[in-house]
């Protein structure tokens, strides 16, 4: 016995007689097993990853005529023989070698030095003469690629579920944000467009990933750690490594050195890159940056792999002998319904909307939120703030920020979202319609979201997106572009509903519906424009002797009309019958898809008229097209019939909304919006607080 | 009371006192409700679809000051009032009208004539004076769009699950085939390429869909039935209507009339089309044709809708008032493992492969299956029959046929699959690599499938697809093109496994692995090439005194080599150590991904040598690259060392395979295949019987 074998302890030569060594790993179908080859010709070296098992087919490396074998190993090494060698009559004999004899090896903890453990197998002939001996030097390392798989904002160690993703409160899986904001205000571009990290603050938009290793100061020669991603994932993600060891060090950084402290590791151009093994017990931090929102061709899941590579002979590729993987899901873009608290109100200032602005400003002041006015140099006369953008947000356990979805509408307001909204912690996303015709239905007055609902037992705690399209049976209808629809459906967390809005000249769902908060029932009411309710109100006025009350009083350039005139106009009545039919169709869909009862719906007295191409526009300011700021509603002033010194339509609105504890402010938008086929809602937009509910808790 | 009201029966005026009418529908959250508007000004007409509910808000159409209302209806009409009117002190009074008063209407069966039922609502004032009366004429129809949702080959009536798709033996949902065969042999093109049905037999490749209606001879004026699909589904499906009423009529058809008997209804160009309402109790048969296999951008699900359109005033779009939908899943392309019975064997005839052909012919004759030889005018010297195509099939409850997947490899054999295989009930599919480099790994020797396996409790009753790629950590590896990989993954039913095959010069998984049937254990064994097993065998020979036995005896142009030469070649030994490491890596993956134990694997004594770019080729004919025809194996004749007049490698193979009851036939492929870096498997292909297991019974 050579001196190098002193540290060995004889073990388990007669497993049939003695129990297996105490710490031998239990058979486990899920355990990662790797085939290890021994050689009687040269000493083998092997790197062992704690938690796996090395499997040696003993007979493979046996010299011809071998009949028995024995195993010895250092104290840190555990092994078992499988299948257990058959009992022998002479129990001084070593275990019998069979073609199936296998040694399963494991080690409990990391090695202090490279090759500090050892196992040897001796082969014996018929007469227990030694025919050969195979020696393997073992080094144990602990390796774990870690993420925040339990979604508490902290990167825990080796979460058993880190390699998969599951929805729900009992689910698991880490989360990525699309880095769609811009840390820089001066040279504005989305952070995801740049392959460099320019500011420390940008790291907050990324998800931490930590490589934890434990082992000798250096790996045995030639072994390497490599991070890698698939080609298709590489379009959606980038990985940076941090060279910065501590937070205090990070603070001292000067801008000049910053980029080289966070080198790019993986990107579309580099799918695989070696990462340093630090030695001892070490942590290397990576920052993972999301680049793309889920879409028709991207389910949102990203896998990042860490492999341990074993050197091969010169010129041969290194072999991955252990791979750890983590899975992220890209956070979806989430819309905010009217029931969420307003944060900022956006309107345009134009040459002719002073009156409107004044009304909005007063309302916003009362609500205590912020007013942001887009000035004429930027809006170039395009006042339809609702139509160019939709405000939403993205959320993760570590960070959250608002994200504006820019419509392919691209009116004169088109530069506003990128130029004025995009900024630090304010993201931007758009979908461009390359091969599709963009219609009025692509304006985001045609994109709304319901408050949280439960439908036949299914919960939608983030509500459901609502868009307007043509009937699928229509030969020549207008629709929202497929790119935008695909984007909305792919977010998954606010399962969209398609309504029929093509019956309207402008074609937006916000022309006939909105949601307001309510203290009872489901926490909200659906408000629907209703010509029937309008006619009923006017008939009541007529019967009460107010048939000569006039609409549009006090408006220049607008012919006044009496209640009697309206009720005697058979053409108008027929047009409104048609409109009511269209709204009823949507009402049926909304009831079914949002699980609403009639008591959840309030019909507002609004008349329409039918114009070119047989499509409808509001006959007087369309009160349902309101801005909802908490309990304060900014409603288009309807200029309805004056009865006893008060507008009968306003009175009805105040009565209906008052029952819900809501306060109505009527804003004169007649000339500057209504006459241009829009109203208060079309001309404004609201950024709201995010849901307290976390999207990853959804049971999808 | 007018005479037209004679058929009416007074009902339910005092629901608080009497029970609701016997047949009134129970409240049902899932029931399709449609809002119906009444008018006191004119008689309304309404089409009612049996199984739905019409909902009338009574107060909406009430004249001002209405306080009470009463309802009368024809015997065929059932209704209930919701919420039930409050009890009144004076029970001679009709029900009290509240803003929420709703009438829910249903009818039990189809009407005999249009407008043959009626409901009227009378409105009363404070003193029960009649203020108005609204009348609605009702026509009931039964409508059901039907498919074979229970997967028994018969289109049942109105299956409650027809509108969704669920995997598994307790699942449901109809199935479509991609019509990728060609009924015509003379003017060959895939049937799905043509918008016409040219032969009656083509109907078998499509799925039947039946529109069942029951009602009056004609619908009330203006009502229409329309079939429609979404734009994205229209890329994957086409619908034809049958004008043929009976099977006997179908038989009498002459070719000339055929096309107009099966007009195209829906296609990429026509997303929505009216279909006739036949009147009485009628069935209209449609044939649904699948056009595209599932792929990365297509999950395989197809929805077809039937809507009933209500006329609107002139110029306004018709409104869909009822929609029935059916869902199909496109049948996936399924591969067939070696354990399935062979049907046809394919080989090429070339100027130099007479010997090989002779061997194959004899083997195939013994197995009783068909041999098809691709002649030189077609193969143009390209002998790699395995590499150009992969045979599979598609299956549905109504029909099944083989489908060849054509590789993007496109060697000189490229016309063979389309020109010679495509035909009646023999389909064709290919994926073209537009933006990708095609490598040797795209040949289908690199595409195999395992027999059925169970892995950690998960069943794969159709086995798992196996492909070979480069290590994901390799900087410059060759891979199978993404288009083919995406196609394979999208089929879903044979979840693929990626092995590492880039270490081979040719780079195909069939160079180091195959499956053979076995009478025990899992019903098969995995055979792996094993240099270790080869060295062991040669060392045994040497020790038994056969060191001078020579390989390659009897081969011209091939230097002979002794066992001693091989064993003393240290370079060769090192190369084979590397190769064994590569195969062991794959062995570990296969064990894990197929749930195999060592006892399920047989190591075959095969040596490799490493050539240009450090990639490996077989040192002598690669016996694992065999053709498996039931219990008969066609194995490359290894030309191994002759010991006692017998090739030691053949003897070892016969011994190993003999234990499984398999018979080995050694086929001399040395000059015409082995020297060109392929063997028997590379030079042949087998079409096999489909699985008896039905893919839709998978629990995915």
mmCIF file of C-alpha atoms in Angstrom, chain B residues 62-350:
data_model
loop_
_atom_site.group_PDB
_atom_site.id
_atom_site.type_symbol
_atom_site.label_atom_id
_atom_site.label_comp_id
_atom_site.label_asym_id
_atom_site.label_seq_id
_atom_site.Cartn_x
_atom_site.Cartn_y
_atom_site.Cartn_z
ATOM 1 C CA UNK B 62 -93.483 51.362 -20.383
ATOM 2 C CA UNK B 63 -95.434 54.530 -21.143
ATOM 3 C CA UNK B 64 -94.785 57.252 -18.533
ATOM 4 C CA UNK B 65 -96.882 56.919 -15.363
ATOM 5 C CA UNK B 66 -97.287 53.146 -15.806
ATOM 6 C CA UNK B 67 -97.841 51.541 -12.431
ATOM 7 C CA UNK B 68 -98.899 47.980 -13.227
ATOM 8 C CA UNK B 69 -98.395 45.523 -16.047
ATOM 9 C CA UNK B 70 -99.729 42.171 -17.161
ATOM 10 C CA UNK B 71 -98.392 39.517 -19.497
ATOM 11 C CA UNK B 72 -100.217 37.157 -21.842
ATOM 12 C CA UNK B 73 -98.704 34.644 -24.180
ATOM 13 C CA UNK B 74 -99.383 31.748 -26.554
ATOM 14 C CA UNK B 75 -99.239 28.251 -25.115
ATOM 15 C CA UNK B 76 -95.803 27.519 -26.579
ATOM 16 C CA UNK B 77 -94.268 30.411 -24.680
ATOM 17 C CA UNK B 78 -93.073 30.200 -21.083
ATOM 18 C CA UNK B 79 -92.122 33.172 -19.021
ATOM 19 C CA UNK B 80 -91.307 34.233 -15.521
ATOM 20 C CA UNK B 81 -91.160 37.638 -13.917
ATOM 21 C CA UNK B 82 -87.991 38.571 -12.079
ATOM 22 C CA UNK B 83 -87.743 39.734 -9.397
ATOM 23 C CA UNK B 84 -91.165 38.296 -8.484
ATOM 24 C CA UNK B 85 -93.604 41.218 -8.085
ATOM 25 C CA UNK B 86 -94.233 42.118 -4.445
ATOM 26 C CA UNK B 87 -97.521 40.815 -2.989
ATOM 27 C CA UNK B 88 -100.228 43.430 -2.991
ATOM 28 C CA UNK B 89 -102.995 44.029 -0.507
ATOM 29 C CA UNK B 90 -105.584 43.987 -3.270
ATOM 30 C CA UNK B 91 -104.934 40.762 -5.165
ATOM 31 C CA UNK B 92 -107.165 41.693 -8.091
ATOM 32 C CA UNK B 93 -104.489 44.206 -9.106
ATOM 33 C CA UNK B 94 -101.977 43.218 -11.810
ATOM 34 C CA UNK B 95 -98.292 43.027 -10.878
ATOM 35 C CA UNK B 96 -96.639 46.232 -9.788
ATOM 36 C CA UNK B 97 -94.187 47.666 -12.299
ATOM 37 C CA UNK B 98 -90.743 48.415 -10.829
ATOM 38 C CA UNK B 99 -87.675 49.747 -12.649
ATOM 39 C CA UNK B 100 -86.178 46.257 -12.286
ATOM 40 C CA UNK B 101 -89.178 44.274 -13.520
ATOM 41 C CA UNK B 102 -87.959 41.755 -16.048
ATOM 42 C CA UNK B 103 -89.747 39.091 -18.102
ATOM 43 C CA UNK B 104 -87.670 36.027 -18.966
ATOM 44 C CA UNK B 105 -89.021 34.171 -21.954
ATOM 45 C CA UNK B 106 -88.324 30.709 -23.285
ATOM 46 C CA UNK B 107 -89.937 28.197 -25.607
ATOM 47 C CA UNK B 108 -89.681 24.451 -25.590
ATOM 48 C CA UNK B 109 -89.510 23.489 -29.235
ATOM 49 C CA UNK B 110 -89.299 24.843 -32.741
ATOM 50 C CA UNK B 111 -92.179 26.782 -34.313
ATOM 51 C CA UNK B 112 -94.164 25.347 -37.177
ATOM 52 C CA UNK B 113 -94.660 28.722 -38.813
ATOM 53 C CA UNK B 114 -92.874 32.037 -38.629
ATOM 54 C CA UNK B 115 -94.320 34.317 -35.929
ATOM 55 C CA UNK B 116 -96.708 31.611 -34.725
ATOM 56 C CA UNK B 117 -96.315 32.573 -31.091
ATOM 57 C CA UNK B 118 -96.969 35.803 -29.370
ATOM 58 C CA UNK B 119 -96.505 37.606 -26.123
ATOM 59 C CA UNK B 120 -98.100 40.875 -25.094
ATOM 60 C CA UNK B 121 -97.509 43.188 -22.168
ATOM 61 C CA UNK B 122 -100.197 45.617 -21.074
ATOM 62 C CA UNK B 123 -99.309 48.671 -19.033
ATOM 63 C CA UNK B 124 -101.739 50.164 -16.552
ATOM 64 C CA UNK B 125 -101.892 53.499 -14.779
ATOM 65 C CA UNK B 126 -102.644 54.271 -11.142
ATOM 66 C CA UNK B 127 -106.291 53.311 -11.613
ATOM 67 C CA UNK B 128 -105.565 50.230 -13.756
ATOM 68 C CA UNK B 129 -106.442 52.262 -16.816
ATOM 69 C CA UNK B 130 -104.635 50.797 -19.874
ATOM 70 C CA UNK B 131 -101.817 53.143 -20.911
ATOM 71 C CA UNK B 132 -100.313 51.010 -23.635
ATOM 72 C CA UNK B 133 -99.667 47.555 -24.971
ATOM 73 C CA UNK B 134 -96.534 46.033 -26.418
ATOM 74 C CA UNK B 135 -96.775 42.965 -28.614
ATOM 75 C CA UNK B 136 -93.974 40.681 -29.743
ATOM 76 C CA UNK B 137 -94.374 37.929 -32.337
ATOM 77 C CA UNK B 138 -92.152 34.982 -31.622
ATOM 78 C CA UNK B 139 -90.650 32.287 -33.818
ATOM 79 C CA UNK B 140 -88.702 29.483 -32.191
ATOM 80 C CA UNK B 141 -85.926 27.628 -34.004
ATOM 81 C CA UNK B 142 -83.523 24.926 -32.973
ATOM 82 C CA UNK B 143 -79.980 25.446 -34.220
ATOM 83 C CA UNK B 144 -76.963 23.311 -33.588
ATOM 84 C CA UNK B 145 -73.583 23.258 -35.307
ATOM 85 C CA UNK B 146 -72.309 19.763 -34.680
ATOM 86 C CA UNK B 147 -69.027 17.889 -34.824
ATOM 87 C CA UNK B 148 -67.636 14.603 -33.593
ATOM 88 C CA UNK B 149 -66.752 16.010 -30.184
ATOM 89 C CA UNK B 150 -66.825 12.608 -28.484
ATOM 90 C CA UNK B 151 -64.342 11.188 -31.003
ATOM 91 C CA UNK B 152 -66.278 8.108 -32.064
ATOM 92 C CA UNK B 153 -66.329 8.884 -35.778
ATOM 93 C CA UNK B 154 -69.966 10.019 -35.738
ATOM 94 C CA UNK B 155 -71.218 13.608 -35.627
ATOM 95 C CA UNK B 156 -73.512 13.556 -32.619
ATOM 96 C CA UNK B 157 -76.179 16.180 -31.924
ATOM 97 C CA UNK B 158 -75.331 19.268 -29.874
ATOM 98 C CA UNK B 159 -72.593 17.809 -27.678
ATOM 99 C CA UNK B 160 -72.360 20.145 -24.656
ATOM 100 C CA UNK B 161 -68.552 20.078 -24.947
ATOM 101 C CA UNK B 162 -68.306 20.811 -28.659
ATOM 102 C CA UNK B 163 -67.113 24.371 -28.026
ATOM 103 C CA UNK B 164 -63.909 23.431 -26.216
ATOM 104 C CA UNK B 165 -61.099 20.893 -26.461
ATOM 105 C CA UNK B 166 -59.719 18.704 -23.707
ATOM 106 C CA UNK B 167 -57.012 16.054 -23.822
ATOM 107 C CA UNK B 168 -57.421 12.597 -22.332
ATOM 108 C CA UNK B 169 -59.668 9.543 -22.321
ATOM 109 C CA UNK B 170 -62.287 11.640 -20.510
ATOM 110 C CA UNK B 171 -61.566 14.590 -22.763
ATOM 111 C CA UNK B 172 -63.560 15.907 -25.679
ATOM 112 C CA UNK B 173 -63.257 17.960 -28.821
ATOM 113 C CA UNK B 174 -63.256 17.217 -32.530
ATOM 114 C CA UNK B 175 -60.202 16.490 -34.655
ATOM 115 C CA UNK B 176 -59.013 17.773 -38.009
ATOM 116 C CA UNK B 177 -56.474 16.297 -40.388
ATOM 117 C CA UNK B 178 -54.118 18.381 -42.476
ATOM 118 C CA UNK B 179 -55.202 17.434 -45.975
ATOM 119 C CA UNK B 180 -51.603 16.940 -46.999
ATOM 120 C CA UNK B 181 -52.039 13.970 -49.319
ATOM 121 C CA UNK B 182 -52.842 14.143 -53.026
ATOM 122 C CA UNK B 183 -55.917 12.492 -54.486
ATOM 123 C CA UNK B 184 -54.578 13.056 -57.959
ATOM 124 C CA UNK B 185 -51.557 11.107 -59.131
ATOM 125 C CA UNK B 186 -51.305 12.662 -62.567
ATOM 126 C CA UNK B 187 -51.383 16.367 -61.676
ATOM 127 C CA UNK B 188 -49.726 15.992 -58.338
ATOM 128 C CA UNK B 189 -50.179 18.596 -55.676
ATOM 129 C CA UNK B 190 -51.226 18.468 -52.063
ATOM 130 C CA UNK B 191 -54.992 18.622 -51.740
ATOM 131 C CA UNK B 192 -54.671 21.464 -49.277
ATOM 132 C CA UNK B 193 -53.048 23.557 -52.004
ATOM 133 C CA UNK B 194 -56.256 23.531 -53.999
ATOM 134 C CA UNK B 195 -59.421 25.437 -53.170
ATOM 135 C CA UNK B 196 -61.513 22.841 -54.935
ATOM 136 C CA UNK B 197 -62.537 19.307 -54.146
ATOM 137 C CA UNK B 198 -61.626 17.284 -57.176
ATOM 138 C CA UNK B 199 -62.541 13.785 -56.049
ATOM 139 C CA UNK B 200 -65.120 12.279 -53.747
ATOM 140 C CA UNK B 201 -62.353 10.414 -51.950
ATOM 141 C CA UNK B 202 -60.882 13.726 -50.791
ATOM 142 C CA UNK B 203 -63.862 14.187 -48.480
ATOM 143 C CA UNK B 204 -62.533 11.342 -46.309
ATOM 144 C CA UNK B 205 -59.540 13.477 -45.386
ATOM 145 C CA UNK B 206 -61.841 16.153 -44.002
ATOM 146 C CA UNK B 207 -63.921 16.291 -40.850
ATOM 147 C CA UNK B 208 -67.673 16.369 -41.106
ATOM 148 C CA UNK B 209 -69.521 19.232 -39.503
ATOM 149 C CA UNK B 210 -73.323 19.216 -39.523
ATOM 150 C CA UNK B 211 -75.685 22.158 -39.160
ATOM 151 C CA UNK B 212 -78.902 20.840 -37.673
ATOM 152 C CA UNK B 213 -81.913 23.150 -37.725
ATOM 153 C CA UNK B 214 -85.543 22.767 -36.876
ATOM 154 C CA UNK B 215 -88.180 25.415 -37.378
ATOM 155 C CA UNK B 216 -90.657 26.846 -39.883
ATOM 156 C CA UNK B 217 -90.197 26.350 -43.620
ATOM 157 C CA UNK B 218 -88.662 29.791 -43.772
ATOM 158 C CA UNK B 219 -87.183 32.113 -41.206
ATOM 159 C CA UNK B 220 -88.976 35.420 -40.678
ATOM 160 C CA UNK B 221 -87.838 37.905 -43.254
ATOM 161 C CA UNK B 222 -84.288 39.098 -43.102
ATOM 162 C CA UNK B 223 -82.933 36.524 -40.636
ATOM 163 C CA UNK B 224 -79.863 34.672 -41.892
ATOM 164 C CA UNK B 225 -77.435 31.991 -40.812
ATOM 165 C CA UNK B 226 -73.731 32.711 -41.222
ATOM 166 C CA UNK B 227 -70.631 30.590 -40.732
ATOM 167 C CA UNK B 228 -67.518 32.500 -39.730
ATOM 168 C CA UNK B 229 -63.926 32.064 -38.610
ATOM 169 C CA UNK B 230 -61.216 34.382 -37.364
ATOM 170 C CA UNK B 231 -58.519 35.725 -39.629
ATOM 171 C CA UNK B 232 -55.775 33.735 -37.906
ATOM 172 C CA UNK B 233 -57.743 30.474 -38.054
ATOM 173 C CA UNK B 234 -58.428 31.053 -41.736
ATOM 174 C CA UNK B 235 -54.776 30.346 -42.501
ATOM 175 C CA UNK B 236 -55.218 26.830 -41.151
ATOM 176 C CA UNK B 237 -58.660 25.734 -42.272
ATOM 177 C CA UNK B 238 -61.136 25.701 -45.138
ATOM 178 C CA UNK B 239 -64.837 24.770 -45.048
ATOM 179 C CA UNK B 240 -66.838 23.262 -47.894
ATOM 180 C CA UNK B 241 -70.580 22.756 -47.935
ATOM 181 C CA UNK B 242 -72.201 19.653 -49.325
ATOM 182 C CA UNK B 243 -75.131 20.128 -51.643
ATOM 183 C CA UNK B 244 -75.445 16.366 -51.813
ATOM 184 C CA UNK B 245 -78.295 15.104 -49.689
ATOM 185 C CA UNK B 246 -77.623 11.406 -49.481
ATOM 186 C CA UNK B 247 -74.902 8.878 -49.889
ATOM 187 C CA UNK B 248 -76.612 7.188 -52.848
ATOM 188 C CA UNK B 249 -76.833 10.542 -54.601
ATOM 189 C CA UNK B 250 -73.157 11.025 -53.898
ATOM 190 C CA UNK B 251 -72.319 7.793 -55.633
ATOM 191 C CA UNK B 252 -74.098 8.857 -58.804
ATOM 192 C CA UNK B 253 -72.091 12.037 -59.128
ATOM 193 C CA UNK B 254 -70.058 12.493 -62.208
ATOM 194 C CA UNK B 255 -66.780 14.334 -62.105
ATOM 195 C CA UNK B 256 -68.034 17.315 -64.083
ATOM 196 C CA UNK B 257 -70.581 18.303 -61.494
ATOM 197 C CA UNK B 258 -68.497 17.582 -58.528
ATOM 198 C CA UNK B 259 -66.989 20.930 -57.747
ATOM 199 C CA UNK B 260 -70.259 22.760 -57.705
ATOM 200 C CA UNK B 261 -71.751 20.171 -55.388
ATOM 201 C CA UNK B 262 -69.188 21.129 -52.765
ATOM 202 C CA UNK B 263 -68.917 24.893 -52.861
ATOM 203 C CA UNK B 264 -66.187 26.542 -50.801
ATOM 204 C CA UNK B 265 -67.777 28.381 -47.866
ATOM 205 C CA UNK B 266 -64.898 29.676 -45.728
ATOM 206 C CA UNK B 267 -61.269 30.270 -46.656
ATOM 207 C CA UNK B 268 -58.490 32.784 -46.212
ATOM 208 C CA UNK B 269 -60.335 35.053 -48.616
ATOM 209 C CA UNK B 270 -63.820 34.600 -47.149
ATOM 210 C CA UNK B 271 -63.992 34.711 -43.357
ATOM 211 C CA UNK B 272 -67.769 34.846 -43.134
ATOM 212 C CA UNK B 273 -70.460 33.492 -45.416
ATOM 213 C CA UNK B 274 -74.196 33.020 -45.300
ATOM 214 C CA UNK B 275 -75.414 29.439 -45.329
ATOM 215 C CA UNK B 276 -78.922 28.361 -46.292
ATOM 216 C CA UNK B 277 -81.612 27.683 -43.727
ATOM 217 C CA UNK B 278 -83.292 24.547 -45.052
ATOM 218 C CA UNK B 279 -86.617 24.706 -43.179
ATOM 219 C CA UNK B 280 -88.428 22.032 -41.210
ATOM 220 C CA UNK B 281 -86.053 19.587 -39.589
ATOM 221 C CA UNK B 282 -82.934 19.613 -41.705
ATOM 222 C CA UNK B 283 -79.252 18.781 -41.738
ATOM 223 C CA UNK B 284 -76.626 20.489 -43.826
ATOM 224 C CA UNK B 285 -73.269 18.767 -44.034
ATOM 225 C CA UNK B 286 -70.002 20.665 -44.205
ATOM 226 C CA UNK B 287 -66.521 19.309 -44.753
ATOM 227 C CA UNK B 288 -63.731 20.953 -42.792
ATOM 228 C CA UNK B 289 -60.238 20.740 -44.260
ATOM 229 C CA UNK B 290 -57.087 21.264 -42.205
ATOM 230 C CA UNK B 291 -54.318 23.179 -43.957
ATOM 231 C CA UNK B 292 -51.428 23.552 -41.500
ATOM 232 C CA UNK B 293 -49.758 21.441 -38.855
ATOM 233 C CA UNK B 294 -49.369 22.856 -35.370
ATOM 234 C CA UNK B 295 -46.221 24.981 -35.186
ATOM 235 C CA UNK B 296 -44.585 27.624 -33.066
ATOM 236 C CA UNK B 297 -47.166 30.205 -34.158
ATOM 237 C CA UNK B 298 -50.179 27.854 -34.258
ATOM 238 C CA UNK B 299 -51.383 25.860 -31.257
ATOM 239 C CA UNK B 300 -53.523 23.628 -33.464
ATOM 240 C CA UNK B 301 -56.908 24.827 -32.206
ATOM 241 C CA UNK B 302 -59.529 25.975 -34.699
ATOM 242 C CA UNK B 303 -62.876 27.543 -33.852
ATOM 243 C CA UNK B 304 -65.739 27.636 -36.333
ATOM 244 C CA UNK B 305 -68.767 29.775 -35.504
ATOM 245 C CA UNK B 306 -72.320 29.765 -36.706
ATOM 246 C CA UNK B 307 -74.298 32.922 -36.058
ATOM 247 C CA UNK B 308 -77.925 33.755 -36.513
ATOM 248 C CA UNK B 309 -78.197 37.294 -37.854
ATOM 249 C CA UNK B 310 -81.112 39.568 -37.143
ATOM 250 C CA UNK B 311 -81.985 42.110 -39.805
ATOM 251 C CA UNK B 312 -81.587 45.754 -38.913
ATOM 252 C CA UNK B 313 -83.017 48.760 -40.662
ATOM 253 C CA UNK B 314 -81.774 49.256 -44.172
ATOM 254 C CA UNK B 315 -78.087 50.022 -44.361
ATOM 255 C CA UNK B 316 -77.304 48.952 -40.807
ATOM 256 C CA UNK B 317 -75.287 45.819 -40.170
ATOM 257 C CA UNK B 318 -77.190 42.701 -39.234
ATOM 258 C CA UNK B 319 -76.747 41.752 -35.608
ATOM 259 C CA UNK B 320 -75.654 38.275 -34.506
ATOM 260 C CA UNK B 321 -78.265 37.290 -31.924
ATOM 261 C CA UNK B 322 -77.079 33.735 -31.351
ATOM 262 C CA UNK B 323 -73.706 32.096 -31.931
ATOM 263 C CA UNK B 324 -72.887 28.433 -31.718
ATOM 264 C CA UNK B 325 -69.257 27.355 -31.944
ATOM 265 C CA UNK B 326 -67.262 24.185 -32.411
ATOM 266 C CA UNK B 327 -63.590 23.607 -31.718
ATOM 267 C CA UNK B 328 -61.240 21.296 -33.594
ATOM 268 C CA UNK B 329 -57.638 20.371 -32.910
ATOM 269 C CA UNK B 330 -55.342 19.695 -35.814
ATOM 270 C CA UNK B 331 -53.978 16.171 -35.572
ATOM 271 C CA UNK B 332 -50.231 16.220 -34.865
ATOM 272 C CA UNK B 333 -47.639 14.480 -37.005
ATOM 273 C CA UNK B 334 -46.599 11.323 -35.155
ATOM 274 C CA UNK B 335 -43.356 9.378 -35.540
ATOM 275 C CA UNK B 336 -43.122 5.581 -35.273
ATOM 276 C CA UNK B 337 -40.440 3.843 -33.181
ATOM 277 C CA UNK B 338 -38.616 0.616 -34.087
ATOM 278 C CA UNK B 339 -40.966 -1.388 -31.871
ATOM 279 C CA UNK B 340 -43.881 -0.870 -34.290
ATOM 280 C CA UNK B 341 -44.455 -3.336 -37.119
ATOM 281 C CA UNK B 342 -42.732 -2.494 -40.389
ATOM 282 C CA UNK B 343 -44.967 -2.005 -43.428
ATOM 283 C CA UNK B 344 -42.641 -0.825 -46.185
ATOM 284 C CA UNK B 345 -38.866 -0.610 -46.413
ATOM 285 C CA UNK B 346 -37.287 2.053 -48.600
ATOM 286 C CA UNK B 347 -33.802 1.944 -50.098
ATOM 287 C CA UNK B 348 -31.969 3.526 -53.011
ATOM 288 C CA UNK B 349 -30.520 1.668 -55.908
ATOM 289 C CA UNK B 350 -27.171 3.086 -57.050
#
